Tab-separated table of C-alpha atoms and ligand atoms in Angstrom:
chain	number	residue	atom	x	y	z
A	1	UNK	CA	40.586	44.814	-39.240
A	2	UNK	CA	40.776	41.958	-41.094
A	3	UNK	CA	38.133	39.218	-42.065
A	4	UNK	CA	38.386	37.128	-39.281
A	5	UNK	CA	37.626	39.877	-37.046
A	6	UNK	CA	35.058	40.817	-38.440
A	7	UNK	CA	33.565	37.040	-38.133
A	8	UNK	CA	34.124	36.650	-35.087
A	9	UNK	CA	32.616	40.043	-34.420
A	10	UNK	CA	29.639	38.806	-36.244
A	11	UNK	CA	28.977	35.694	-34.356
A	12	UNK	CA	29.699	37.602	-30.606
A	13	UNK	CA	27.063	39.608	-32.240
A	14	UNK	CA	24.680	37.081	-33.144
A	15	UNK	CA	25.246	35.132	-30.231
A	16	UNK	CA	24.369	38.353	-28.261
A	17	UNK	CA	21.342	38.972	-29.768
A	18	UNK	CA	19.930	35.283	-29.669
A	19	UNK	CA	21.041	35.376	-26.157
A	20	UNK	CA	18.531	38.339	-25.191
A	21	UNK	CA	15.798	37.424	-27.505
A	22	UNK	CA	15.347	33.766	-25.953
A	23	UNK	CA	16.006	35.403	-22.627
A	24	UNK	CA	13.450	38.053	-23.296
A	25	UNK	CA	11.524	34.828	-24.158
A	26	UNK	CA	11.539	32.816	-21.647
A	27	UNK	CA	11.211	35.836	-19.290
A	28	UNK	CA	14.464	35.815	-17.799
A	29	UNK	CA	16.750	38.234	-17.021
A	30	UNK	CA	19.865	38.080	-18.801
A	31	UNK	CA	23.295	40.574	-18.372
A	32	UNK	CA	22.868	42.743	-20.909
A	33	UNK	CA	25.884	45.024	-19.614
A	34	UNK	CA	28.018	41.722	-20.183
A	35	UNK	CA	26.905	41.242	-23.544
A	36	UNK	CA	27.826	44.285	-24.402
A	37	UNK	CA	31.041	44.249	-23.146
A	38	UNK	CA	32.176	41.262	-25.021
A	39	UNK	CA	31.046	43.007	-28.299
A	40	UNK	CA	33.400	45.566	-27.178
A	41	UNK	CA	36.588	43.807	-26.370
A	42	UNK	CA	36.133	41.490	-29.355
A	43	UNK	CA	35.648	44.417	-32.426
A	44	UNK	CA	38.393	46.975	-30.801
A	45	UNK	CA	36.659	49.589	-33.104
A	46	UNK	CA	33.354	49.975	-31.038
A	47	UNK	CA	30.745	52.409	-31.965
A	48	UNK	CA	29.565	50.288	-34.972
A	49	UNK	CA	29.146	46.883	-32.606
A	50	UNK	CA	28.663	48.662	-29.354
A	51	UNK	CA	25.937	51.022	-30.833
A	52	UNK	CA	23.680	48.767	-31.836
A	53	UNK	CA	23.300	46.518	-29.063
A	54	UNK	CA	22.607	49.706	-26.494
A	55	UNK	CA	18.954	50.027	-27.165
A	56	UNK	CA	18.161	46.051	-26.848
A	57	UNK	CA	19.786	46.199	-23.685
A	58	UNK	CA	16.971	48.281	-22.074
A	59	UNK	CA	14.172	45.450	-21.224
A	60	UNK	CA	10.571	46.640	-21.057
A	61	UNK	CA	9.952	47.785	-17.583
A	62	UNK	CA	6.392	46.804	-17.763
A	63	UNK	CA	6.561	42.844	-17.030
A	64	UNK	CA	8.901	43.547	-13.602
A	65	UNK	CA	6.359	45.850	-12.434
A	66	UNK	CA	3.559	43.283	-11.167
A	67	UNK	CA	6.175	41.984	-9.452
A	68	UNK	CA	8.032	45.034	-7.746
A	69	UNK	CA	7.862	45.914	-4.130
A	70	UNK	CA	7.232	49.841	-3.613
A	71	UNK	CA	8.704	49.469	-0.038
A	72	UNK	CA	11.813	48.664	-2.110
A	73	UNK	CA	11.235	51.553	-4.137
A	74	UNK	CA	10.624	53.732	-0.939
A	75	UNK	CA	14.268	53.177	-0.590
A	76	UNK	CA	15.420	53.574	-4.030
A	77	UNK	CA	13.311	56.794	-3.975
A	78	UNK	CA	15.822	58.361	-1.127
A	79	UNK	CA	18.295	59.180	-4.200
A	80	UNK	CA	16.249	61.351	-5.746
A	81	UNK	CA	15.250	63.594	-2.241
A	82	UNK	CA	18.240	65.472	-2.707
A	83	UNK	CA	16.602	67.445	-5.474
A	84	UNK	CA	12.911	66.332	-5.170
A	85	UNK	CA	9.825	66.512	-2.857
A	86	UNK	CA	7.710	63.839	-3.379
A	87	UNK	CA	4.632	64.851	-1.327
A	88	UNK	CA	1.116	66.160	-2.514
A	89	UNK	CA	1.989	69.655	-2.722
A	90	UNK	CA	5.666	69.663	-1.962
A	91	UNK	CA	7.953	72.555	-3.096
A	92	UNK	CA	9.856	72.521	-6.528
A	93	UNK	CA	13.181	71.969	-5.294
A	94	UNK	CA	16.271	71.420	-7.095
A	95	UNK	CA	14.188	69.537	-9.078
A	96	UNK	CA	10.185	69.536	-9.686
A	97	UNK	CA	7.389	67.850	-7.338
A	98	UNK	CA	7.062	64.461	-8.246
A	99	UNK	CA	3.629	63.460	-6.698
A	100	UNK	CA	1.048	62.141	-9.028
A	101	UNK	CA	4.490	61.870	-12.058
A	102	UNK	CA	2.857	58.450	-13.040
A	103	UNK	CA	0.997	59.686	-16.539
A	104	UNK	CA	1.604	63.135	-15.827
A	105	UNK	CA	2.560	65.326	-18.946
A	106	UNK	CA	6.574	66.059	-19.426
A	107	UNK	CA	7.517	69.334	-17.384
A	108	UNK	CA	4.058	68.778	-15.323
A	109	UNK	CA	4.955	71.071	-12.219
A	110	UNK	CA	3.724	74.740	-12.123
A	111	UNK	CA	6.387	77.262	-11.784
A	112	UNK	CA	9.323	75.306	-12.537
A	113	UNK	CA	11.926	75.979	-15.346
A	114	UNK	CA	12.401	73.120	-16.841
A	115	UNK	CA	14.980	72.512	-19.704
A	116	UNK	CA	13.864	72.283	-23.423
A	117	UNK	CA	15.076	68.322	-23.363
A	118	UNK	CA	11.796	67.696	-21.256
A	119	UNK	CA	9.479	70.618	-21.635
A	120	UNK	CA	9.218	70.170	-25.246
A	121	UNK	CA	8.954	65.993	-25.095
A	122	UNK	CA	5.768	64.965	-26.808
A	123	UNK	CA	3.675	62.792	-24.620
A	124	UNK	CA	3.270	61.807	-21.037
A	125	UNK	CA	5.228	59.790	-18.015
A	126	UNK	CA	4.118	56.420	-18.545
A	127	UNK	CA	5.833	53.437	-17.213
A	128	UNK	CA	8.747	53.060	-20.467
A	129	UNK	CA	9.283	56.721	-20.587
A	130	UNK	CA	10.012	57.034	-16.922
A	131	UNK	CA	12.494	54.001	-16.877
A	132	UNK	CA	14.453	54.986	-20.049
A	133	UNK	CA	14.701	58.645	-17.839
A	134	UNK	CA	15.885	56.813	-14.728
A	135	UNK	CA	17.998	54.556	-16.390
A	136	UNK	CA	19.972	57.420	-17.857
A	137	UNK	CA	18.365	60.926	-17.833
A	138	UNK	CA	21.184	62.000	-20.140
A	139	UNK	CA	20.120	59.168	-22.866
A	140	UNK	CA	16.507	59.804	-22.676
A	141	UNK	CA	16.810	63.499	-22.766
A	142	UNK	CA	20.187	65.225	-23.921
A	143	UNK	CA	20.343	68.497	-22.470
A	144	UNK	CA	18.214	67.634	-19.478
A	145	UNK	CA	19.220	69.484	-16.166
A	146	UNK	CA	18.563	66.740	-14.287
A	147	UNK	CA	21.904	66.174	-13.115
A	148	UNK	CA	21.640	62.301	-11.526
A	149	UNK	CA	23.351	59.806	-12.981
A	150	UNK	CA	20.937	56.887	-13.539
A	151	UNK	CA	19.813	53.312	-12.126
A	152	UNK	CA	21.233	50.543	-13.966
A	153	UNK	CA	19.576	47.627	-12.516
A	154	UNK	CA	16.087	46.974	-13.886
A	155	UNK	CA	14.890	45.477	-10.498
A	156	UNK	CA	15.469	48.462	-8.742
A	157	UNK	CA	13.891	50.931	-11.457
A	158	UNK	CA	11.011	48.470	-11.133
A	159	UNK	CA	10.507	48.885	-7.495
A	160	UNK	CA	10.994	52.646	-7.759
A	161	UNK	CA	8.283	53.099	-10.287
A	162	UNK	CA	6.254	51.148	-8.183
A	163	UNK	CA	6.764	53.488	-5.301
A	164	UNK	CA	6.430	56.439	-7.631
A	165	UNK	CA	3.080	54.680	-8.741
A	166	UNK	CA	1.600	55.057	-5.093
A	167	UNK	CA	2.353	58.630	-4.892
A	168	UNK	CA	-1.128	59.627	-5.947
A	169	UNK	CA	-4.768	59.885	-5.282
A	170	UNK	CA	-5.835	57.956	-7.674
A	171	UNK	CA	-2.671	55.574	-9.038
A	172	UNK	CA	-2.464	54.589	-12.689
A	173	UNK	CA	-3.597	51.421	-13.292
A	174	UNK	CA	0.016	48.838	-13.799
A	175	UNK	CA	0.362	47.759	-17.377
B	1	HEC	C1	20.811	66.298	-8.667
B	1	HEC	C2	19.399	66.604	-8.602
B	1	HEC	C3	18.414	65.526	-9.015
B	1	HEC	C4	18.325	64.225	-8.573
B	1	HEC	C5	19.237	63.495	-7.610
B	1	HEC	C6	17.160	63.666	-9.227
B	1	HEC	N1	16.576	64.612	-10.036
B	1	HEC	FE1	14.897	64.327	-11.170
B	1	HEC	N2	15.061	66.226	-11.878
B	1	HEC	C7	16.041	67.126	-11.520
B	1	HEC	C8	15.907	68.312	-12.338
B	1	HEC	C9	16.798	69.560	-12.271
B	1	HEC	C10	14.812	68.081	-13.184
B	1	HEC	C11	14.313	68.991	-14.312
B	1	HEC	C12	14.961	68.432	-15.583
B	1	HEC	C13	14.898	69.330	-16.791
B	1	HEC	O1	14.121	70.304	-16.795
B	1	HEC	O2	15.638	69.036	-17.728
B	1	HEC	C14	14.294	66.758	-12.866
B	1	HEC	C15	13.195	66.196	-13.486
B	1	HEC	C16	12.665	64.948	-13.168
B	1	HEC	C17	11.475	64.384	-13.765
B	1	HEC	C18	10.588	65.051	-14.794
B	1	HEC	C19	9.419	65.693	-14.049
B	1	HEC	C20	8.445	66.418	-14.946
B	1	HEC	O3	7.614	67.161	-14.399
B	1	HEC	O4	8.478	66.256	-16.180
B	1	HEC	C21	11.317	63.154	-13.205
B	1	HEC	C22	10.226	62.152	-13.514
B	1	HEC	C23	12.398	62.967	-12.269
B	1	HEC	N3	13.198	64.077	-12.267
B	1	HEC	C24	12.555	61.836	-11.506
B	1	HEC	C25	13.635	61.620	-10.642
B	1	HEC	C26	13.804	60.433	-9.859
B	1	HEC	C27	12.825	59.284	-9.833
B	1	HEC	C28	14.978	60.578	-9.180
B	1	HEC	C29	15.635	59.588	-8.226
B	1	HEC	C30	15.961	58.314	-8.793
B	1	HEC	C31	15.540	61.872	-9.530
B	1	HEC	N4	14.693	62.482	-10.424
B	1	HEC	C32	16.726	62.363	-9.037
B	1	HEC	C33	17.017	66.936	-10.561
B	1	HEC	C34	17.300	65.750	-9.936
């Protein structure tokens, strides 16, 4: 690795992160996976200039949600039937119950084991915690039993929380 690598490293870098903080800015949705791919190919050695870059790459759910259609989400949510029930008062399956998740505590359904990854989580569902889960259950929770391997597309998280967000008496009010 040599110095030019390293400059050129630096400047995929910086152009990376100017990239998604003026497209964070002006509210637009840039490819983070791309990004980070370039990074990638252009260091060889990785972790350091891969590492980084992972965290930024997860945009706020909140500002898609206004926007997100929970018939969308409807659909999204048929992934998750093959361990779930989503109804009021719907069997632990696989997985828990997931009516009423939106601001529920972590582990919030009676009677089912859950692992220590999410039982012992400090605080609640809200919107960020339950789209860093969805994105990648294994990220947001190493050790989780949830065995599903994630939605990578923002929109589609969106519309899914939005769905999830209906499945209540009284639904949480959107951020
Ligand atoms: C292969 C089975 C499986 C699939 C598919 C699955 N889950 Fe799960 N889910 C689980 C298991 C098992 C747990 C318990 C995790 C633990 O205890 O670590 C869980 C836990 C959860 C929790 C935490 C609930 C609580 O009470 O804290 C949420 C939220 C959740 N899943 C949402 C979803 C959504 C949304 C989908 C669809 C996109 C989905 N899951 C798909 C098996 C699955």
């Amino acid at each position: 690795m040599n110095m030019e690598t390293n400059k050129i490293a630096g400047a995929v870098l910086l152009a990376g992160i100017v990239a998604m903080t003026s497209g964070m800015i002006a509210g637009m949705l840039v490819h983070p996976h791309k990004l980070a791919e370039s990074v990638y190919k252009v260091e060889g050695v990785v972790q350091q200039a891969a590492a980084p870059a992972a965290p930024a790459a997860l945009q706020p759910i909140g500002p898609l949600l206004a926007a997100a259609d929970p018939k969308a989400g409807e659909t999204q949510a048929k992934k998750c039937l093959a361990c779930h029930t989503l109804n009021q008062g719907g069997p632990n399956r696989v997985g828990p119950n997931l009516w009423n998740i939106v601001g529920a505590k972590h582990g919030h359904a009676a009677g089912f084991a859950y692992s220590a990854a999410i039982k012992d989580k400090p605080g609640d569902w809200n919107y960020e915690e339950l789209n860093a889960f969805i994105s990648s259950p294994k990220t947001y929770a190493p050790g989780t039993k949830m065995a599903f391997v994630g939605i990578p597309k923002a929109e589609d998280r969106a519309a899914l929380i939005a769905y999830l967000r209906t499945l209540s008496d009284s639904p949480k009010p959107l951020p």
